[in-house]
């Protein structure tokens, strides 16, 4: 039998949740921001919360306010988020109600939670993935992942809870999470709360079966279906499941059937789409009266329960008054926490080391692909918390471009490993890995296939630092091969920088040579923020005519280039500058080599800036160079219309207008939906030195 004190605690919190929901409904003008409540879901949520420890992690979903109450958060703390107040402990007034994040020693860790249905499944599974890795290497980071101060020997093994609504299991990304958890036997519990509705869509309309039946197809996930409105059953089941996962380290799915007693949200109200018959059926399973009757059965007096109900109502009123009176956020803080501060601010180390053996005329140059390989090898030697994973990067192949060759042999299959074809999981799992102190490097095999991962990049990764007020920046490095050459065709040749640059909260790097590849890759790894590294396939081995200079002497082990610093790769003669007969080319990637080739037709007249990093952008260098010459061509491999290059042209025009002697020119690829396979057609689409030369001629004679 469950201790009466636990039952009374649960009843008090159920009354608290009901009083909160009633208060919000009675004060709709004050509670103006959209919100959901946990009414109907209280029993399973409290039963789960009561068994969690500070060493654990939990990802609530937007209806989990009772779970948060059960973890020990006060109604006042939750209401501050409801009303978007400045001292909201979770997001500082930036996020919806019941969208928590938390890092502390007294409660389970909670990574940033988004509103996108089911999207938390991958990041949360990434936490469990990280915990399993830390256990395998017996890492001291496990203490930090536990959020606990005790020696590791005295800490139980952490488990992870991922809370979901049943309607969310139809999302493909939830299936990706299930697949990875099952395959790798991760210590995670998927708590699926099934109230039969997905906004106004019934379960019968939307899915063939519930989560308990669906998960049968994932061999290795244990499962159970329970009455989630019954606190006693929920408490016992969650105790047993959590104990089993904590001790046996395998995934579990708990399918909890619950009523939905409140509105979907304050803005999508139950009377819009639910019948009286449906509501009556759901109210018959209200967890509060069920537990109240049980307490009366075991001898708790009516007076005791009435007293609890009065006390909680008064407490909620007091908390609501305090939250209502709290201050709004300071407008000056609106731009805080977009990025965490980076430790890399200066170029350090030797770009071209001179420590050559006696009699050797020059150190052998390395290709870009090898520079990346050497950089990652050094990173993994120096940082045991680093991992590399993605499609085909493991022991057998070492990447389709051999960019990870031999790394698995050196560091083991637990640190360098293959994943399934799951771009969303590859990208999104890094959120959870970072939360436990790991530093993942992941690869998306070709830029054209990154789009399934954009949901995680946009919804979870890019917003985490900002919406958690800096508690959960995502330190991840995502490597993406890009660019066209040699007939790669429409699905292996794409450039995606303009797409990525619309996403705020991530950094974009684009090296054009081996030295920059190594220096920027090191800086990107050390940056505590998400960095996408775009790597041109045509420059990997310098196979494209005119790209021999992409090979360089390998920089020293400690060589680092700070992100956001461009480089002048060709300078114009001052005489031409002074006489107004020069122009500058702002470019990056393959454009550097088209520009260099074209510049040979205009000796001394051309200055070329290699941006190296597209965000943050070295605006100071760009604007100073444009002002110096008065004429500018922006050169890109991307299709030109609506591109980053065109946006940059507008920015240059605005900031350098009085210095310009001619409109800023842009040259990019033809505006086609894809790169055609045939080499002749491919070349017709792309810029080349002849096209660049023609545009320079126009600029210089303008």
XYZ file of C-alpha atoms in Angstrom:
702
model
C 0.000 0.000 0.000
C 1.246 3.465 -0.858
C 2.015 5.623 2.149
C -0.868 7.919 3.060
C 1.441 10.940 3.154
C 2.275 10.345 -0.533
C -1.410 10.102 -1.400
C -2.165 13.310 0.496
C 0.717 15.084 -1.225
C -0.631 13.946 -4.589
C -4.125 15.116 -3.707
C -2.853 18.510 -2.590
C -1.015 18.999 -5.882
C -4.062 17.849 -7.859
C -6.084 20.482 -6.037
C -3.337 22.986 -6.756
C -3.396 22.199 -10.476
C -7.197 22.503 -10.562
C -7.149 25.785 -8.673
C -4.511 27.106 -11.071
C -6.600 26.129 -14.106
C -9.701 27.714 -12.565
C -7.774 30.878 -11.733
C -6.484 31.190 -15.282
C -9.982 30.721 -16.666
C -11.434 33.314 -14.311
C -8.730 35.817 -15.253
C -8.541 35.388 -19.003
C -7.753 39.043 -19.640
C -4.723 38.820 -17.362
C -3.688 35.371 -18.631
C -3.531 36.673 -22.172
C -0.692 34.492 -23.452
C -1.679 31.125 -24.892
C -1.411 28.247 -22.437
C -2.512 24.703 -21.717
C -3.153 23.070 -18.369
C -2.723 19.536 -17.058
C -6.363 18.977 -16.117
C -7.073 15.266 -16.487
C -3.404 14.327 -16.706
C -2.490 15.069 -13.098
C -2.251 11.504 -11.756
C 0.300 10.068 -14.178
C 2.338 13.254 -14.146
C 2.591 13.416 -10.358
C 3.264 9.683 -10.113
C 6.164 10.100 -12.507
C 7.594 13.186 -10.825
C 7.551 11.609 -7.368
C 10.017 8.907 -8.472
C 12.570 11.118 -10.190
C 15.892 12.103 -8.637
C 18.181 15.100 -9.160
C 20.504 12.841 -11.173
C 17.780 12.262 -13.781
C 16.607 14.218 -16.803
C 13.043 14.848 -17.894
C 11.563 16.544 -20.937
C 7.998 17.619 -20.180
C 5.600 18.591 -22.900
C 3.332 21.622 -22.911
C 0.566 20.007 -20.815
C 2.862 18.865 -17.997
C 2.360 21.524 -15.324
C 1.448 18.848 -12.744
C 4.713 17.063 -13.456
C 6.505 20.338 -12.723
C 4.529 20.793 -9.507
C 5.481 17.254 -8.542
C 9.161 18.022 -9.107
C 8.922 20.875 -6.612
C 8.396 23.969 -8.735
C 5.972 26.380 -7.083
C 2.779 27.742 -8.626
C 4.400 31.192 -8.461
C 7.378 30.028 -10.544
C 5.067 28.490 -13.124
C 2.811 31.541 -13.192
C 5.729 33.843 -13.906
C 6.157 31.946 -17.161
C 2.410 31.935 -17.786
C 2.414 35.737 -17.623
C 5.797 36.098 -19.407
C 7.350 38.014 -16.528
C 10.951 39.138 -16.373
C 11.902 36.942 -13.412
C 10.502 33.781 -15.011
C 13.199 31.332 -13.907
C 12.946 29.290 -17.075
C 13.062 31.688 -20.017
C 12.847 35.239 -18.710
C 9.478 35.887 -20.341
C 10.441 34.464 -23.729
C 8.527 31.201 -23.822
C 5.061 29.725 -23.352
C 3.651 28.314 -20.136
C 4.920 24.872 -19.143
C 7.945 25.164 -21.426
C 10.648 24.772 -18.777
C 14.367 24.292 -18.729
C 16.336 23.740 -15.580
C 19.879 23.122 -14.445
C 20.417 22.651 -10.715
C 21.368 20.234 -7.968
C 17.918 19.842 -6.393
C 15.776 18.649 -9.319
C 16.154 16.619 -12.506
C 17.750 18.417 -15.441
C 15.391 19.790 -18.092
C 16.740 20.842 -21.479
C 14.993 23.600 -23.432
C 11.474 22.512 -24.388
C 9.804 23.658 -27.599
C 6.165 23.663 -28.671
C 6.749 21.598 -31.800
C 4.840 18.388 -31.209
C 7.078 15.377 -30.694
C 10.293 17.224 -31.485
C 11.609 16.695 -27.945
C 11.893 12.950 -28.581
C 15.195 13.197 -30.458
C 17.031 15.667 -28.191
C 15.865 13.765 -25.127
C 16.965 10.447 -26.580
C 20.283 12.184 -27.218
C 20.573 12.717 -23.453
C 20.192 8.986 -22.881
C 22.699 8.324 -25.664
C 25.163 10.621 -23.926
C 24.595 9.041 -20.522
C 25.273 5.575 -21.935
C 28.527 6.822 -23.471
C 29.627 8.402 -20.182
C 28.886 5.157 -18.371
C 30.915 3.188 -20.890
C 34.029 5.328 -20.455
C 33.434 5.770 -16.697
C 33.646 9.521 -17.192
C 33.685 12.055 -14.386
C 31.284 14.053 -16.565
C 28.589 11.693 -15.362
C 28.585 13.617 -12.094
C 27.873 16.845 -13.957
C 25.220 15.165 -16.065
C 23.656 14.012 -12.815
C 23.470 17.583 -11.524
C 24.619 15.999 -8.268
C 27.424 16.867 -5.891
C 27.869 13.463 -4.306
C 30.700 11.130 -5.369
C 29.709 9.044 -8.341
C 29.782 5.860 -6.286
C 26.928 7.203 -4.154
C 24.805 8.338 -7.091
C 22.275 6.032 -8.695
C 22.507 5.701 -12.430
C 20.462 8.442 -14.107
C 17.448 7.755 -16.263
C 15.687 9.964 -18.795
C 11.966 10.629 -19.157
C 10.552 11.882 -22.448
C 6.938 12.971 -22.053
C 4.726 12.990 -25.145
C 1.106 13.275 -26.124
C -0.211 10.265 -28.023
C -0.981 12.355 -31.119
C 2.737 13.148 -31.416
C 3.797 9.541 -32.031
C 2.705 9.872 -35.657
C 5.643 12.258 -36.180
C 8.482 10.642 -38.104
C 11.065 12.073 -35.727
C 9.488 10.228 -32.798
C 10.008 7.004 -34.723
C 13.642 7.933 -35.345
C 14.090 8.356 -31.597
C 12.396 5.019 -30.863
C 14.615 3.308 -33.427
C 17.848 4.665 -31.961
C 16.828 3.959 -28.367
C 15.839 0.396 -29.214
C 18.935 -0.329 -31.283
C 21.345 1.017 -28.656
C 19.346 0.044 -25.558
C 19.304 3.468 -23.972
C 18.073 4.219 -20.422
C 15.008 6.227 -21.441
C 11.299 6.033 -20.654
C 8.838 7.409 -23.191
C 5.790 8.500 -21.198
C 2.928 8.792 -23.680
C -0.193 10.476 -22.333
C -3.187 9.500 -24.444
C -6.304 11.646 -24.019
C -7.774 10.635 -27.365
C -7.419 14.056 -28.941
C -4.892 15.931 -31.093
C -6.389 19.428 -30.882
C -9.725 18.776 -32.637
C -8.673 15.532 -34.308
C -9.707 12.313 -32.618
C -7.405 9.346 -32.321
C -9.692 7.382 -34.638
C -9.222 9.986 -37.358
C -5.466 10.263 -37.044
C -3.839 6.923 -36.267
C -4.398 3.241 -36.700
C -3.326 2.357 -33.187
C -2.065 3.844 -29.966
C 1.565 4.180 -28.916
C 1.500 0.943 -26.918
C 0.589 -1.055 -29.984
C 2.768 0.950 -32.348
C 5.951 0.415 -30.364
C 5.655 -3.352 -30.832
C 7.468 -2.813 -34.100
C 10.594 -1.561 -32.316
C 12.315 -4.640 -31.016
C 13.977 -3.873 -27.706
C 11.524 -1.378 -26.186
C 9.448 -2.792 -23.332
C 5.952 -1.398 -22.983
C 2.921 -1.198 -20.741
C -0.489 0.456 -21.005
C -2.155 1.788 -17.857
C -5.021 3.892 -16.546
C -3.211 7.190 -16.145
C -6.128 8.734 -14.274
C -5.629 6.310 -11.370
C -2.881 7.682 -9.149
C -2.318 4.459 -7.242
C -1.860 2.379 -10.385
C 0.272 5.067 -11.985
C 2.484 5.399 -8.916
C 3.182 1.675 -8.658
C 3.783 1.231 -12.392
C 6.112 4.214 -12.653
C 8.031 3.042 -9.592
C 8.568 -0.368 -11.144
C 9.403 0.967 -14.618
C 11.829 3.605 -13.342
C 13.545 1.084 -11.068
C 13.864 -1.373 -13.952
C 15.305 1.160 -16.382
C 17.622 2.536 -13.709
C 19.012 -0.920 -13.009
C 18.736 -2.775 -16.331
C 19.464 0.159 -18.721
C 16.986 -0.377 -21.540
C 14.182 1.717 -23.071
C 10.570 1.497 -21.936
C 7.312 3.012 -23.169
C 4.476 3.717 -20.748
C 1.153 4.381 -22.455
C -1.125 6.196 -20.021
C -4.807 6.627 -20.881
C -6.028 9.941 -19.464
C -9.014 12.274 -19.809
C -8.731 15.760 -21.251
C -10.693 18.046 -18.952
C -9.442 21.450 -20.010
C -9.215 23.254 -23.291
C -6.594 22.263 -25.823
C -5.190 25.712 -25.157
C -6.658 28.924 -23.857
C -7.166 29.952 -27.467
C -8.533 26.671 -28.822
C -11.384 26.023 -26.439
C -13.120 22.721 -25.789
C -16.578 24.094 -26.611
C -15.381 24.778 -30.152
C -15.242 21.107 -31.067
C -16.233 18.766 -28.215
C -19.717 17.487 -27.441
C -21.332 17.415 -24.016
C -21.351 13.622 -24.245
C -17.614 13.499 -24.863
C -16.867 15.909 -22.029
C -19.056 13.966 -19.607
C -17.226 10.761 -20.492
C -13.890 12.403 -19.778
C -15.037 14.029 -16.526
C -16.042 10.604 -15.240
C -12.306 9.812 -15.131
C -11.206 13.008 -13.369
C -8.155 11.922 -11.309
C -8.960 14.298 -8.431
C -12.309 12.814 -7.349
C -10.898 9.289 -7.872
C -8.058 9.934 -5.450
C -10.352 11.785 -3.051
C -12.656 8.782 -2.815
C -9.685 6.501 -2.217
C -8.456 8.726 0.619
C -11.899 8.601 2.236
C -11.883 4.792 1.889
C -8.607 4.471 3.785
C -9.785 6.680 6.645
C -8.752 10.211 5.779
C -11.483 12.495 7.082
C -13.678 14.738 4.983
C -12.546 17.685 7.107
C -8.909 16.988 6.253
C -9.642 16.970 2.534
C -11.748 20.119 2.716
C -8.933 21.825 4.576
C -6.451 20.799 1.847
C -8.774 22.162 -0.823
C -9.177 25.491 0.976
C -5.466 25.833 1.694
C -4.445 25.141 -1.884
C -7.025 27.558 -3.255
C -5.729 30.294 -0.954
C -2.129 29.448 -1.833
C -2.839 29.628 -5.577
C -4.597 32.970 -5.148
C -1.601 34.323 -3.237
C 0.861 33.078 -5.867
C -1.239 34.480 -8.693
C -1.400 37.900 -7.067
C 2.372 37.888 -6.666
C 2.979 36.786 -10.248
C 0.552 39.372 -11.599
C 2.383 42.118 -9.737
C 5.811 40.992 -10.971
C 7.647 43.157 -13.471
C 7.802 42.579 -17.189
C 11.214 41.848 -18.728
C 13.571 44.759 -19.311
C 13.414 45.559 -23.051
C 17.180 46.010 -23.002
C 17.551 42.245 -22.413
C 15.745 41.253 -25.603
C 18.987 40.457 -27.442
C 20.721 38.684 -24.567
C 21.793 35.032 -24.837
C 21.565 34.575 -28.600
C 25.021 33.004 -28.359
C 27.238 31.943 -25.500
C 30.604 33.771 -25.424
C 33.291 31.964 -27.403
C 36.805 31.493 -25.996
C 38.356 31.851 -29.468
C 38.826 35.528 -30.271
C 42.305 35.715 -31.826
C 44.201 33.797 -34.499
C 46.826 31.696 -32.719
C 49.389 29.057 -33.649
C 51.426 28.734 -36.830
C 49.594 28.735 -40.145
C 52.673 27.533 -42.071
C 55.138 25.960 -39.619
C 58.797 26.385 -40.508
C 60.163 23.466 -38.500
C 61.483 21.616 -41.556
C 64.099 18.850 -41.558
C 67.610 19.865 -42.622
C 67.975 20.022 -46.391
C 64.210 19.910 -47.050
C 63.188 22.753 -49.337
C 59.575 22.920 -48.236
C 57.017 21.077 -46.199
C 54.633 18.905 -48.192
C 51.213 20.433 -48.708
C 48.064 18.660 -47.580
C 44.624 18.498 -49.155
C 41.581 20.026 -47.504
C 40.048 16.649 -46.767
C 43.204 15.567 -44.946
C 43.414 18.835 -43.038
C 39.923 18.147 -41.694
C 40.875 14.582 -40.809
C 44.011 15.716 -38.995
C 42.096 18.415 -37.113
C 39.460 15.967 -35.873
C 42.129 13.462 -34.890
C 43.860 16.096 -32.764
C 40.545 17.210 -31.268
C 39.657 13.656 -30.263
C 43.109 13.118 -28.784
C 42.823 16.275 -26.711
C 39.126 16.062 -25.788
C 37.881 12.679 -24.547
C 34.368 14.140 -24.437
C 34.325 14.496 -28.233
C 32.567 12.042 -30.546
C 32.043 11.745 -34.290
C 28.994 10.119 -35.831
C 26.854 10.143 -38.948
C 26.204 8.022 -42.015
C 29.138 5.846 -43.136
C 31.758 7.598 -40.993
C 32.556 4.434 -39.032
C 35.249 1.811 -39.262
C 34.516 0.235 -42.649
C 34.445 3.355 -44.845
C 35.494 6.390 -42.834
C 33.138 8.694 -44.704
C 32.157 8.705 -48.357
C 34.946 11.243 -48.924
C 37.323 9.355 -46.603
C 37.210 12.390 -44.331
C 37.041 10.133 -41.248
C 39.414 7.408 -42.431
C 41.188 5.515 -39.598
C 39.461 7.496 -36.834
C 37.353 4.564 -35.658
C 40.419 2.339 -35.552
C 42.229 4.869 -33.382
C 39.415 5.945 -31.072
C 37.042 2.992 -31.047
C 33.556 2.308 -32.310
C 32.026 3.964 -29.266
C 33.503 7.350 -30.260
C 33.362 7.141 -34.067
C 30.319 5.304 -35.347
C 27.697 4.979 -38.033
C 24.077 5.969 -37.710
C 21.076 4.990 -39.753
C 19.819 7.277 -42.507
C 18.330 9.659 -39.956
C 19.374 13.235 -40.584
C 16.914 14.511 -37.991
C 18.370 12.230 -35.341
C 21.964 12.977 -36.323
C 21.368 16.719 -35.949
C 18.900 16.778 -33.048
C 20.601 14.241 -30.805
C 23.470 16.671 -30.338
C 21.197 18.748 -28.083
C 21.019 15.954 -25.538
C 24.663 15.003 -25.931
C 25.684 18.570 -25.108
C 23.406 18.627 -22.069
C 25.530 15.922 -20.404
C 28.824 17.603 -21.238
C 29.776 15.872 -24.490
C 30.994 17.673 -27.611
C 29.615 15.964 -30.705
C 30.862 16.340 -34.253
C 28.298 14.995 -36.699
C 28.156 14.651 -40.454
C 25.333 15.005 -42.930
C 26.511 13.129 -45.997
C 25.482 15.697 -48.628
C 23.977 19.171 -48.327
C 21.021 18.107 -50.459
C 19.974 15.711 -47.685
C 20.143 18.093 -44.733
C 16.521 19.149 -45.056
C 15.076 16.389 -42.826
C 17.431 17.723 -40.149
C 16.338 21.347 -40.489
C 13.372 20.791 -38.171
C 15.740 19.977 -35.322
C 18.217 22.682 -36.333
C 15.539 25.382 -36.416
C 13.160 24.253 -33.685
C 15.524 22.900 -31.076
C 19.177 23.772 -31.653
C 19.056 27.379 -32.828
C 16.641 28.541 -30.101
C 18.020 26.661 -27.105
C 20.555 29.195 -25.838
C 18.209 32.146 -26.296
C 15.090 30.572 -24.813
C 16.958 29.005 -21.886
C 18.595 32.368 -21.067
C 21.994 30.850 -21.691
C 21.573 27.711 -19.590
C 21.639 25.347 -22.558
C 23.787 26.554 -25.456
C 24.308 23.736 -27.942
C 27.974 23.028 -28.617
C 27.731 21.032 -31.791
C 29.720 20.964 -35.016
C 27.758 19.824 -38.060
C 29.880 19.053 -41.134
C 28.132 19.256 -44.512
C 29.778 18.617 -47.920
C 28.457 21.086 -50.512
C 28.983 22.252 -54.063
C 28.993 21.079 -57.657
C 31.734 19.610 -59.822
C 32.225 16.714 -62.200
C 28.583 15.750 -62.779
C 27.429 15.199 -59.202
C 23.857 15.774 -60.298
C 20.805 17.371 -58.715
C 21.012 15.636 -55.312
C 24.750 15.744 -54.597
C 25.725 19.258 -55.702
C 23.632 21.731 -53.762
C 24.727 24.864 -51.945
C 22.573 25.648 -48.923
C 24.110 28.688 -47.248
C 21.192 31.016 -47.964
C 18.791 28.533 -46.410
C 20.950 28.140 -43.318
C 21.590 31.850 -42.940
C 17.877 32.494 -42.432
C 18.180 30.515 -39.191
C 19.169 32.774 -36.318
C 21.198 31.289 -33.476
C 23.658 29.219 -35.532
C 27.043 30.017 -37.070
C 28.085 29.148 -40.630
C 31.678 28.463 -41.691
C 32.870 27.941 -45.283
C 36.644 27.301 -45.684
C 38.363 27.458 -49.072
C 41.750 25.858 -48.338
C 43.432 23.322 -46.092
C 44.894 25.788 -43.581
C 41.557 27.512 -43.116
C 39.844 24.139 -42.883
C 41.989 23.111 -39.943
C 41.984 26.470 -38.178
C 38.266 27.047 -38.574
C 37.334 23.483 -37.676
C 39.254 23.773 -34.406
C 37.555 27.091 -33.626
C 34.145 25.699 -34.547
C 34.658 22.769 -32.194
C 35.688 25.034 -29.312
C 32.813 27.447 -29.889
C 30.052 26.743 -27.324
C 27.399 27.397 -29.970
C 26.041 25.402 -32.925
C 28.282 25.672 -35.967
C 27.551 24.301 -39.441
C 30.705 23.803 -41.491
C 30.113 23.833 -45.234
C 32.908 21.997 -47.050
C 33.144 22.155 -50.845
C 33.594 18.692 -52.331
C 35.386 20.135 -55.343
C 38.091 21.538 -53.073
C 38.571 18.412 -50.929
C 41.223 16.935 -53.257
C 41.855 19.984 -55.511
C 40.658 17.948 -58.483
C 38.959 20.915 -60.119
C 41.348 22.760 -62.472
C 42.635 25.951 -60.884
C 42.155 24.834 -57.269
C 45.694 23.621 -56.567
C 46.110 26.431 -54.042
C 43.452 24.795 -51.838
C 46.340 22.576 -50.741
C 48.529 24.201 -48.098
C 51.185 23.325 -45.582
C 49.423 21.818 -42.593
C 49.156 24.347 -39.759
C 50.417 23.589 -36.274
C 48.380 21.627 -33.800
C 47.371 24.772 -31.918
C 46.413 26.795 -35.009
C 42.996 28.401 -34.640
C 41.169 31.026 -36.721
C 38.392 32.871 -34.872
C 35.006 32.706 -36.548
C 33.951 35.927 -38.208
C 37.350 36.913 -39.597
C 37.709 37.178 -43.376
C 40.980 37.112 -45.271
C 42.371 39.165 -48.150
C 43.730 36.506 -50.502
C 44.760 38.910 -53.270
C 45.642 42.574 -52.882
C 45.395 45.245 -55.566
C 48.270 47.569 -56.342
C 47.982 50.914 -54.592
C 48.575 52.793 -57.845
C 45.440 51.297 -59.381
C 43.505 51.934 -56.186
C 44.582 55.573 -56.071
C 43.631 56.120 -59.707
C 40.203 54.520 -59.300
C 41.015 51.641 -61.637
C 40.511 48.790 -59.136
C 37.626 46.749 -57.809
C 37.106 44.161 -55.083
C 35.527 40.720 -55.180
C 33.799 39.440 -52.043
C 33.486 35.662 -52.194
C 34.033 32.315 -50.470
C 34.475 28.627 -51.226
C 34.922 27.814 -54.915
C 34.343 31.461 -55.720
C 37.823 32.234 -54.417
C 39.366 30.228 -57.264
C 37.093 31.595 -59.972
C 38.024 35.083 -58.748
C 41.759 34.329 -58.673
C 41.680 32.951 -62.199
C 39.737 35.943 -63.504
C 42.037 38.397 -61.707
C 44.967 37.225 -63.825
C 43.334 39.081 -66.715
C 43.503 42.328 -64.714
C 46.939 42.357 -63.062
C 47.086 44.563 -59.980
C 43.511 45.785 -60.300
C 41.643 43.187 -58.260
C 41.403 42.689 -54.499
C 39.777 39.453 -53.313
C 38.227 38.918 -49.888
C 37.589 35.325 -48.780
C 34.834 35.606 -46.192
C 35.665 32.201 -44.589
C 32.754 32.628 -42.156
C 29.314 33.616 -43.423
C 27.923 34.163 -39.937
C 29.277 35.892 -38.022
C 30.344 37.978 -41.015
C 33.457 40.128 -41.072
C 31.518 43.264 -41.978
C 34.392 45.517 -40.950
C 36.700 43.956 -43.535
C 34.002 43.860 -46.215
C 32.956 47.489 -45.773
C 36.529 48.757 -45.513
C 37.497 46.926 -48.701
C 34.478 48.195 -50.619
C 35.098 51.771 -49.460
C 38.711 51.464 -50.552
C 37.836 50.489 -54.134
C 34.367 51.937 -54.714
C 33.481 49.018 -56.991
C 32.433 45.571 -55.748
C 31.452 42.198 -57.151
C 29.965 39.563 -54.856
C 30.608 36.092 -56.222
C 28.748 32.967 -55.111
C 28.118 29.441 -56.355
C 24.515 29.547 -55.183
C 21.634 30.359 -57.476
C 21.619 34.141 -57.437
C 18.011 35.226 -56.910
C 17.159 35.857 -53.230
C 20.560 34.554 -52.157
C 22.871 35.499 -49.302
C 24.997 37.265 -51.910
C 22.142 39.517 -52.968
C 21.318 40.288 -49.345
C 24.960 41.163 -48.738
C 24.899 43.469 -51.752
C 22.036 45.376 -50.179
C 23.874 45.652 -46.883
C 27.008 46.929 -48.614
C 25.013 49.465 -50.588
C 23.416 50.805 -47.414
C 26.675 51.060 -45.471
C 28.990 52.150 -48.268
C 26.662 54.171 -50.474
C 28.658 57.404 -50.536
C 31.847 55.509 -51.438
C 30.420 53.557 -54.390
C 31.338 54.477 -57.944
C 28.974 51.861 -59.401
C 26.145 49.615 -58.186
C 27.278 46.530 -56.265
C 27.306 43.596 -58.688
C 26.343 40.017 -57.866
C 27.267 36.933 -59.869
C 25.919 33.520 -58.950
C 24.680 30.353 -60.576
C 21.706 30.394 -62.921
C 18.353 30.381 -61.147
C 17.507 26.719 -61.712
C 15.800 24.316 -59.295
C 18.761 21.923 -59.263
C 22.218 21.302 -60.663
C 21.836 19.173 -63.826
C 23.781 15.927 -64.132
C 25.399 16.439 -67.526
C 28.779 18.142 -67.123
C 28.149 20.541 -70.003
C 24.859 21.623 -68.441
C 26.478 21.831 -65.003
C 29.172 24.142 -66.329
C 26.582 26.255 -68.122
C 24.763 26.771 -64.821
C 27.770 27.670 -62.657
C 29.935 30.769 -62.594
C 33.434 30.387 -64.055
C 36.521 32.584 -64.599
C 35.255 33.781 -67.986
C 31.931 34.919 -66.556
C 33.726 36.617 -63.663
C 36.128 38.345 -66.058
C 33.265 39.716 -68.104
C 31.621 41.148 -65.007
C 34.914 42.684 -63.818
C 35.332 44.320 -67.209
C 31.911 45.920 -66.851
C 32.727 47.157 -63.352
C 36.089 48.647 -64.233
C 34.667 50.545 -67.198
C 31.569 51.751 -65.356
